[in-house]
Short mmCIF file of C-alpha atoms and ligand atoms in Angstrom, two decimals:
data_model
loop_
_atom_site.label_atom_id
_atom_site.label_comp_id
_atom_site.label_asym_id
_atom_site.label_seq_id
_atom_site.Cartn_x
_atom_site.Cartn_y
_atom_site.Cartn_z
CA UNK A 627 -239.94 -80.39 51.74
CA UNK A 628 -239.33 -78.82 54.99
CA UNK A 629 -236.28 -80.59 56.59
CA UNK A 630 -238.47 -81.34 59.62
CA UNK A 631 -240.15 -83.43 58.35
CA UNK A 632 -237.47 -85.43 57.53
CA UNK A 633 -236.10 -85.69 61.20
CA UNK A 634 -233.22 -83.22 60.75
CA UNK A 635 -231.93 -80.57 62.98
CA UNK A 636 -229.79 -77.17 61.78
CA UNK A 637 -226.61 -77.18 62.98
CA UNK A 638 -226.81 -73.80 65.39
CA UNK A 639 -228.37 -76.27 68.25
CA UNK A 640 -225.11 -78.82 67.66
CA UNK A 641 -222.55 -76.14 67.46
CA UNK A 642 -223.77 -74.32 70.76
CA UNK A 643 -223.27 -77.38 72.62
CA UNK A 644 -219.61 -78.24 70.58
CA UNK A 645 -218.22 -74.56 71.76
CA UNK A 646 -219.64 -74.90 75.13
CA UNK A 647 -218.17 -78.43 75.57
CA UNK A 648 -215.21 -77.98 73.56
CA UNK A 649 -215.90 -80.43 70.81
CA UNK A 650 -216.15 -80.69 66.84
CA UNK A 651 -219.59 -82.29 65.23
CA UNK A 652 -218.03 -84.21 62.20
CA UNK A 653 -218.89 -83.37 59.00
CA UNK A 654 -218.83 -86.38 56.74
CA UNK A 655 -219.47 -86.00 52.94
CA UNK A 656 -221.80 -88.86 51.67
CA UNK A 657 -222.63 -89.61 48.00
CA UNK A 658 -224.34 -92.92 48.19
CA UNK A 659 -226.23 -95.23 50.08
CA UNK A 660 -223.30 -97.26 51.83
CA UNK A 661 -221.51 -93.85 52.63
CA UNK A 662 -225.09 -92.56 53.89
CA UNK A 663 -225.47 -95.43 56.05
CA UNK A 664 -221.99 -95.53 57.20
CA UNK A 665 -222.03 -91.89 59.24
CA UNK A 666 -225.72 -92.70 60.69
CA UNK A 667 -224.65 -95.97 61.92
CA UNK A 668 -221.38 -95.07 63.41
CA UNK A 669 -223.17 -91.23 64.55
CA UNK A 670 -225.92 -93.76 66.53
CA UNK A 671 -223.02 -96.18 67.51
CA UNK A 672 -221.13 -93.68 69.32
CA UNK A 673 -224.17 -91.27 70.25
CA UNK A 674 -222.65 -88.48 68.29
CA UNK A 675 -224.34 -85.90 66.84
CA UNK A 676 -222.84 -85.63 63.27
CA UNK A 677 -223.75 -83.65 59.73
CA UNK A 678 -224.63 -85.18 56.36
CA UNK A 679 -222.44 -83.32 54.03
CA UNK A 680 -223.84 -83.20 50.39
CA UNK A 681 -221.51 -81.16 47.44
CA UNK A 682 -222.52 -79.92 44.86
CA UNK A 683 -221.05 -82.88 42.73
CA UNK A 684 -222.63 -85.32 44.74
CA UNK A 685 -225.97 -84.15 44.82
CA UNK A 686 -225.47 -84.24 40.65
CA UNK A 687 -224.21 -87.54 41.12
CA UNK A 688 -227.35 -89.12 43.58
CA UNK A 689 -229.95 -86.67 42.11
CA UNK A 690 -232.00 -84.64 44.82
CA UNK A 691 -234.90 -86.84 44.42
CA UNK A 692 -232.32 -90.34 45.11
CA UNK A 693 -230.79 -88.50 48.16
CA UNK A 694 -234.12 -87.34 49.96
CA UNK A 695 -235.70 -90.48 49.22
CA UNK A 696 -232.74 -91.92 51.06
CA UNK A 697 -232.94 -89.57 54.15
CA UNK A 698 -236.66 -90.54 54.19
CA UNK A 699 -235.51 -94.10 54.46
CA UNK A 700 -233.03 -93.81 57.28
CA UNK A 701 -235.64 -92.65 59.57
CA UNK A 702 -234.05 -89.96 61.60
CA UNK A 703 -235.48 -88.16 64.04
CA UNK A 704 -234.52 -85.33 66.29
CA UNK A 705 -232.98 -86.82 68.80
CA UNK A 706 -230.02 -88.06 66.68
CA UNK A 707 -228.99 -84.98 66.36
CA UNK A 708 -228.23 -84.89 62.28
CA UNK A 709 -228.05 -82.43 60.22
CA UNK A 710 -228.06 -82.33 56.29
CA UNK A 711 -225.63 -79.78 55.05
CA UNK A 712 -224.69 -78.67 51.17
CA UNK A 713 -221.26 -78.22 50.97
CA UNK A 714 -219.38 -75.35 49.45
CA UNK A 715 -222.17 -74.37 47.82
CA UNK A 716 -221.22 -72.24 44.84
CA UNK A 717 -223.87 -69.20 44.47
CA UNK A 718 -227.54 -68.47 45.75
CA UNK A 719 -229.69 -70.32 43.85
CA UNK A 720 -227.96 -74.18 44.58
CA UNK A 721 -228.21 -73.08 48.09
CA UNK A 722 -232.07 -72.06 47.70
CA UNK A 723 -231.96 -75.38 45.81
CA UNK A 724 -230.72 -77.33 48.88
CA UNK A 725 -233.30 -75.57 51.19
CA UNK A 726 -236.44 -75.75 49.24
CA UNK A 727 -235.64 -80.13 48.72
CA UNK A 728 -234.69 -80.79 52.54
CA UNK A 729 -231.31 -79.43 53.90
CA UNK A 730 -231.33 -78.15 57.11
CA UNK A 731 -228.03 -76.02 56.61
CA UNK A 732 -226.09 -74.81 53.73
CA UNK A 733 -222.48 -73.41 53.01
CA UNK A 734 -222.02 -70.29 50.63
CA UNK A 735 -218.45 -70.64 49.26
CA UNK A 736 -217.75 -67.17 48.27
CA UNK A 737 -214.50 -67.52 49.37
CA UNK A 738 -212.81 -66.90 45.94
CA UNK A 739 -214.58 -63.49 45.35
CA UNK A 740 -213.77 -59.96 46.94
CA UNK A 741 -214.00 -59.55 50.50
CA UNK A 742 -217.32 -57.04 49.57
CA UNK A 743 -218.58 -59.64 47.29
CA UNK A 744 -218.13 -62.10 49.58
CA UNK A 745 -220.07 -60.30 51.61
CA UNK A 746 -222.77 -59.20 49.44
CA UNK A 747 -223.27 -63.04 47.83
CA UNK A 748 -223.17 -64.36 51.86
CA UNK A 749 -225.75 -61.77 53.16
CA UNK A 750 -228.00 -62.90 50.35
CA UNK A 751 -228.20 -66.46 51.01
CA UNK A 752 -228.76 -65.74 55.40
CA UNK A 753 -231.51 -63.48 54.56
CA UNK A 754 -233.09 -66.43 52.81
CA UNK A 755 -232.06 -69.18 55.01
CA UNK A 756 -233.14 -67.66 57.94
CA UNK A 757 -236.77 -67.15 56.80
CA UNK A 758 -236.76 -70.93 56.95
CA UNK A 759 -234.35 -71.29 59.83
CA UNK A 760 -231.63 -72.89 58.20
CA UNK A 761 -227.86 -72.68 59.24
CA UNK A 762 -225.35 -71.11 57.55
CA UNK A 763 -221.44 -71.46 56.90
CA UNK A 764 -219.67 -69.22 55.23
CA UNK A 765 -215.92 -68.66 54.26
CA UNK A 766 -213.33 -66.28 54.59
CA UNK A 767 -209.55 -67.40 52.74
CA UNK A 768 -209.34 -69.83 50.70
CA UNK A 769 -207.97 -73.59 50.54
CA UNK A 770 -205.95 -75.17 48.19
CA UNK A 771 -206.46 -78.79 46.89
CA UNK A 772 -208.26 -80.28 43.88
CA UNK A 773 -211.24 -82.28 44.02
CA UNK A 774 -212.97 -84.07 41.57
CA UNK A 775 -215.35 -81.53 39.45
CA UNK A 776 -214.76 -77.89 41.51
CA UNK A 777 -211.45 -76.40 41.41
CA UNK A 778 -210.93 -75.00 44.60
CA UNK A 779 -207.89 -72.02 44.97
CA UNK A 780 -204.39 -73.86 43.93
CA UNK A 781 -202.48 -71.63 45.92
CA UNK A 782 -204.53 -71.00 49.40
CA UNK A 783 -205.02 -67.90 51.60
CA UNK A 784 -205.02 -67.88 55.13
CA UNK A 785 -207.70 -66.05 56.89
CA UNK A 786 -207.57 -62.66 57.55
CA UNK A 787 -208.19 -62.06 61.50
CA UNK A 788 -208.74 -58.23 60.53
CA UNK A 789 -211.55 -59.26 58.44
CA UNK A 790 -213.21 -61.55 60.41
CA UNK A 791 -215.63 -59.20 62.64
CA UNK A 792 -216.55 -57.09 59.79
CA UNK A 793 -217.42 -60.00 58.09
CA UNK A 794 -219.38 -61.65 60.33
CA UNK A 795 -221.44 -59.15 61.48
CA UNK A 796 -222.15 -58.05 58.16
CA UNK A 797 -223.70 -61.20 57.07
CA UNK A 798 -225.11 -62.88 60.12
CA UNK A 799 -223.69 -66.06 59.78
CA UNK A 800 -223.86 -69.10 61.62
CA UNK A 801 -220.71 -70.40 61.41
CA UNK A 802 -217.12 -69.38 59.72
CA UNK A 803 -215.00 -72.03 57.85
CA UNK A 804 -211.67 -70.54 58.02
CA UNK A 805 -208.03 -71.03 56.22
CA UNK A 806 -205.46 -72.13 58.71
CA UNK A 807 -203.32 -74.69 56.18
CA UNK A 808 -205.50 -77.42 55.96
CA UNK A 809 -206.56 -78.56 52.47
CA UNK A 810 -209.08 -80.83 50.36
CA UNK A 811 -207.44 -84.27 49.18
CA UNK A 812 -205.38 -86.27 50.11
CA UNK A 813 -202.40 -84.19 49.72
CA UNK A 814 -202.02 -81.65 52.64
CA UNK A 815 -198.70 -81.84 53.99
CA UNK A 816 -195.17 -82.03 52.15
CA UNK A 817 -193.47 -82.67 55.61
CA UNK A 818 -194.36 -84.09 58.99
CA UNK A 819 -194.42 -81.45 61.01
CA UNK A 820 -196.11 -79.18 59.33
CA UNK A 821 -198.01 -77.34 61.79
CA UNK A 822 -201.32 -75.18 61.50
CA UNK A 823 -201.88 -71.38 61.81
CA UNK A 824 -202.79 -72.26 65.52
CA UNK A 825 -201.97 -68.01 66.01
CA UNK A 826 -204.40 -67.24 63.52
CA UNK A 827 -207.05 -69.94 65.38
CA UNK A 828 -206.37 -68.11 68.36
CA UNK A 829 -206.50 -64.45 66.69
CA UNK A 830 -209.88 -65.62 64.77
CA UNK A 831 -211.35 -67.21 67.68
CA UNK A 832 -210.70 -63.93 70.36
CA UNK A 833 -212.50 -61.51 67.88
CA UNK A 834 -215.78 -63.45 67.27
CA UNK A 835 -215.40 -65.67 70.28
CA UNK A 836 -219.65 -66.58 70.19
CA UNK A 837 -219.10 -67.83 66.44
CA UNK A 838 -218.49 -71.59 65.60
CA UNK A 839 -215.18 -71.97 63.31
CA UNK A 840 -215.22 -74.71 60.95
CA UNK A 841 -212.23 -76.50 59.35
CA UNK A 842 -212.15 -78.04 56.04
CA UNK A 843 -210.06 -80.11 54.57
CA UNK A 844 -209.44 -81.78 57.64
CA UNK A 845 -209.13 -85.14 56.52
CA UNK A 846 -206.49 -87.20 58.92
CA UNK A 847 -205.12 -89.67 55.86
CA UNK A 848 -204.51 -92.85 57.76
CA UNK A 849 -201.43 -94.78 56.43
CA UNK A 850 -203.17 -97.73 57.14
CA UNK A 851 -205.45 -97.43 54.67
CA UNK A 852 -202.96 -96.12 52.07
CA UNK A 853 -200.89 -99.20 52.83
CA UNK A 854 -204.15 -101.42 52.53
CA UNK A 855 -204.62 -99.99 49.02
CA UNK A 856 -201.32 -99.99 47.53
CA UNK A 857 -200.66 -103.65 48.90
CA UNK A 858 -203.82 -104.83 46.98
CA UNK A 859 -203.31 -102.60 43.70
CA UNK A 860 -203.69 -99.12 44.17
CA UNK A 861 -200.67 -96.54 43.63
CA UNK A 862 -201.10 -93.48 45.92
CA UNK A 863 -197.75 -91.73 47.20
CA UNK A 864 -197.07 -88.90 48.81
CA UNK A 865 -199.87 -88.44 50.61
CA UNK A 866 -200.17 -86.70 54.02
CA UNK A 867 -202.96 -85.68 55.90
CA UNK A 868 -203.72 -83.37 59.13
CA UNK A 869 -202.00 -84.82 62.27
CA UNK A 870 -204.79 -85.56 65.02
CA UNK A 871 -203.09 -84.39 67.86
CA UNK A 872 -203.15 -80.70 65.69
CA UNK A 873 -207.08 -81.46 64.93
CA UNK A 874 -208.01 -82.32 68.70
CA UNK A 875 -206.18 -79.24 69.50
CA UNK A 876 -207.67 -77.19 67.24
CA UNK A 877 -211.39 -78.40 69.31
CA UNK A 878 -210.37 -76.60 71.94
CA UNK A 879 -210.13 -73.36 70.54
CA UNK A 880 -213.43 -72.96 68.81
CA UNK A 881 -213.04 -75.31 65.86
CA UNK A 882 -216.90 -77.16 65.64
CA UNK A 883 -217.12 -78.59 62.94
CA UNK A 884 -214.34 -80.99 60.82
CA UNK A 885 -214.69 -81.75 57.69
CA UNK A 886 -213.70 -85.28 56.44
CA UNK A 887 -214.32 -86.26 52.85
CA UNK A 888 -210.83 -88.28 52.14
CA UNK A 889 -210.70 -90.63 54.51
CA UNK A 890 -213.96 -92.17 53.90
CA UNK A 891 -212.84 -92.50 49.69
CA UNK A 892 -209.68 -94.37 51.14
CA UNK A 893 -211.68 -96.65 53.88
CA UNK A 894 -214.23 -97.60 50.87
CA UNK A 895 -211.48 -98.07 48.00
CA UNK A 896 -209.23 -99.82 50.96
CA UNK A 897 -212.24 -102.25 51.76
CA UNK A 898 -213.07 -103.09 48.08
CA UNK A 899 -209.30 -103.64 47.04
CA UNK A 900 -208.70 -106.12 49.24
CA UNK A 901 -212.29 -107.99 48.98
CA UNK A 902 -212.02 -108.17 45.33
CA UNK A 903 -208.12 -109.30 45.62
CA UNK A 904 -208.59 -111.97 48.42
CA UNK A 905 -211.57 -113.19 46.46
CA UNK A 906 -211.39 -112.56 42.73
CA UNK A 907 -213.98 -115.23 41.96
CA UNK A 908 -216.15 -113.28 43.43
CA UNK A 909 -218.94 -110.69 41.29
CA UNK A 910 -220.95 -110.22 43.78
CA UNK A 911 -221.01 -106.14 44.46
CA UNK A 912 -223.09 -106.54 47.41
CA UNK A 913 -220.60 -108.54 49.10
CA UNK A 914 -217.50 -105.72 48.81
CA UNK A 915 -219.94 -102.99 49.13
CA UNK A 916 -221.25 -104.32 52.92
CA UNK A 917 -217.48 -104.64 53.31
CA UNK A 918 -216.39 -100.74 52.51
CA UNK A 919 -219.83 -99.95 54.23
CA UNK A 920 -218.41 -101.72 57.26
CA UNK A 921 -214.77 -99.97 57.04
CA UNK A 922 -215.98 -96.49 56.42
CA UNK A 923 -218.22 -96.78 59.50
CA UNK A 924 -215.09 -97.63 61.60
CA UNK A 925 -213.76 -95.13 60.30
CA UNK A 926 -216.21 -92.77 61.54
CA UNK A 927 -216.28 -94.05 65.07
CA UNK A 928 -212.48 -93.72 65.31
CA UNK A 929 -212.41 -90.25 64.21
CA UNK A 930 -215.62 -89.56 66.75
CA UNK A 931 -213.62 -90.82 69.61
CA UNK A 932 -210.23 -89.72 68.98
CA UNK A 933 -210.71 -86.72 67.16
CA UNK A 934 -213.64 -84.88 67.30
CA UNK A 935 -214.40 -86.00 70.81
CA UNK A 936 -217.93 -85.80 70.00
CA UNK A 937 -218.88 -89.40 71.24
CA UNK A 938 -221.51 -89.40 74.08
CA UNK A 939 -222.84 -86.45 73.08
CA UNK A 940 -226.34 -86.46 71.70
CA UNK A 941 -227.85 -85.74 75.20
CA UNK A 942 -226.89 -82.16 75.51
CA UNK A 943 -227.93 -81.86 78.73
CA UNK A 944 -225.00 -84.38 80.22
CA UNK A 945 -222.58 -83.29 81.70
O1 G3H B 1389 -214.74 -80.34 50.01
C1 G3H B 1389 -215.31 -80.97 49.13
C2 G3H B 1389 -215.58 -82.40 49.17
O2 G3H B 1389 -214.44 -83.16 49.32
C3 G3H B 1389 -216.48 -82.79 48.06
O3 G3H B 1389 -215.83 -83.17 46.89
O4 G3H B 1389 -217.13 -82.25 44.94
O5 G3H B 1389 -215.76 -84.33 44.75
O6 G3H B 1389 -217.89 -84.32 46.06
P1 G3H B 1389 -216.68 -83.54 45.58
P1 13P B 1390 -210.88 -83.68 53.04
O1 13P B 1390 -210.50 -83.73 51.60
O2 13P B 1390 -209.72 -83.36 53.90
O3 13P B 1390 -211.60 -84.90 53.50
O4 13P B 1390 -211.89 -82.43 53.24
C1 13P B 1390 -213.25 -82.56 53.02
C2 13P B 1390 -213.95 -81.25 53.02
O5 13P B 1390 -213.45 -80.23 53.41
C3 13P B 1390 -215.33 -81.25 52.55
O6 13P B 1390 -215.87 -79.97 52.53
ZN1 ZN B 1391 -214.44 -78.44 52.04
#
């Protein structure tokens, strides 16, 4: 299936407009249909162009066949300005995988390998890709953070700005995820003001100044949400995510594309607690699911508008 004809776009069309207008095109990571529907809703909401991000894990979890039928169904067409992207995809053939079923983008995570391996793995998957002009992301450092069935690096790297033009011209890339302090979960900060590598940003984004960064592990944490679910049940402490002011910052200086995966888990598991608390007669899944369907597209507006500053922004010809 060519991702045409499923309405999609690759992201090198949303990313030159996000580094000429100093945005980020939010990356959200969906792994069913109420997550699925949640970014396109709140992406057509808040005109906002935004990418469907798919792992590994998930796509295990929906099945290719359940996730493209579901694309089919949401009837998307070019003018959203949507993208379907694998995330951190692990090695060639999942990312030939991911191209021959739909995705208009991928992400080689060769991150934990050699610089030259990196390389050589990275330049493997373009040459591909590009034959059927698909984006792609690669990664340079590494993050640290657990998630659910990858182990990412425990201990992360920050990007090395001396390897960043060697890199990229070596593998024709589309885009560079890079290792600034951010991490995956919901875990990212010990302290408050914990700051990112904003002089790395800044070294990064003078030597390949044409190339779209990309952060991961960007998620913002709300305390809200943490309150919501440890009022109705839940026990989650300690946790910390990036500070927006830092992440709106961080769109001025080259940054494209955020990733958010956690905040979405905690709007859904926030929604449900309470629904099945404030009504524990009820069995009804449909009723709590329309509920955390509901939250996590809020929560994707918010972070639209006050993060990613990506709202009003599927006409690329605006001003
Ligand atoms: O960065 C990775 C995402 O948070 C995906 O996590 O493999 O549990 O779907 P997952
Ligand atoms: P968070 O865990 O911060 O949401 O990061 C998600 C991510 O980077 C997906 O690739
Ligand atoms: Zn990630």
């Amino acid at each position: 299936m060519k991702y045409t004809e499923l309405g999609l776009i690759n992201t090198n069309e949303l990313f030159a407009d996000a580094l000429n207008r100093h945005y980020a095109v939010p990356a959200f990571n969906i792994y069913n249909m109420e997550t699925l529907d949640a970014v396109i809703n709140a992406a057509r909401i808040a005109n906002s162009p935004v990418i469907i991000a798919v792992s590994e894990s998930a796509l295990k979890y929906m099945t290719s066949d359940m996730l493209i039928g579901m694309i089919r169904g949401a009837k998307i067409t070019p003018d959203d300005k949507i993208a379907l992207h694998l995330d951190h995809g692990r090695n060639f053939d999942i990312c030939r995988h991911a191209i021959e079923i739909g995705f208009s983008s991928v992400m080689i995570d060769a991150s934990q390998l050699s610089l030259n391996d990196n390389i050589a793995t990275t330049k493997q998957v373009v040459e591909f890709a590009h034959k059927h002009n698909i984006s792609v992301e690669a990664e340079l450092g590494t993050l640290s953070g657990i998630e659910d069935e990858h182990t990412f690096g425990t201990i992360s790297t920050y990007t090395n700005p001396d390897d960043v033009e060697k890199f990229v011209s070596a593998t024709n890339i589309d885009s560079l995820a890079i290792a600034i302090g951010t991490s995956h979960g919901a875990y990212k900060r010990k302290h408050d003001d914990e700051e990112l590598q904003f002089n790395i940003l800044a070294d990064i984004a003078i030597r390949i100044p044409k190339l779209p960064l990309v952060l991961h592990g960007a998620s913002n944490i709300p305390q809200k949400l943490i309150s919501t679910i440890n009022e109705f049940g839940g026990k989650i402490s300690g946790a910390r995510g990036i500070d927006e002011n830092q992440l709106r910052r961080a769109t001025k200086m080259n940054i494209c594309k955020i990733n958010v995966d956690s905040d979405l888990r905690l709007a859904f598991t926030a929604a449900v607690r309470k629904s099945l608390h404030d009504t524990p007669e009820n069995f009804n899944p449909r009723d709590f699911l329309s509920l955390a369907r509901t939250a996590m597209t809020q929560t994707c507006i918010d972070e639209i508008k006050f993060i990613m500053g990506s709202d009003n922004k599927t006409n690329t010809s605006a001003e």
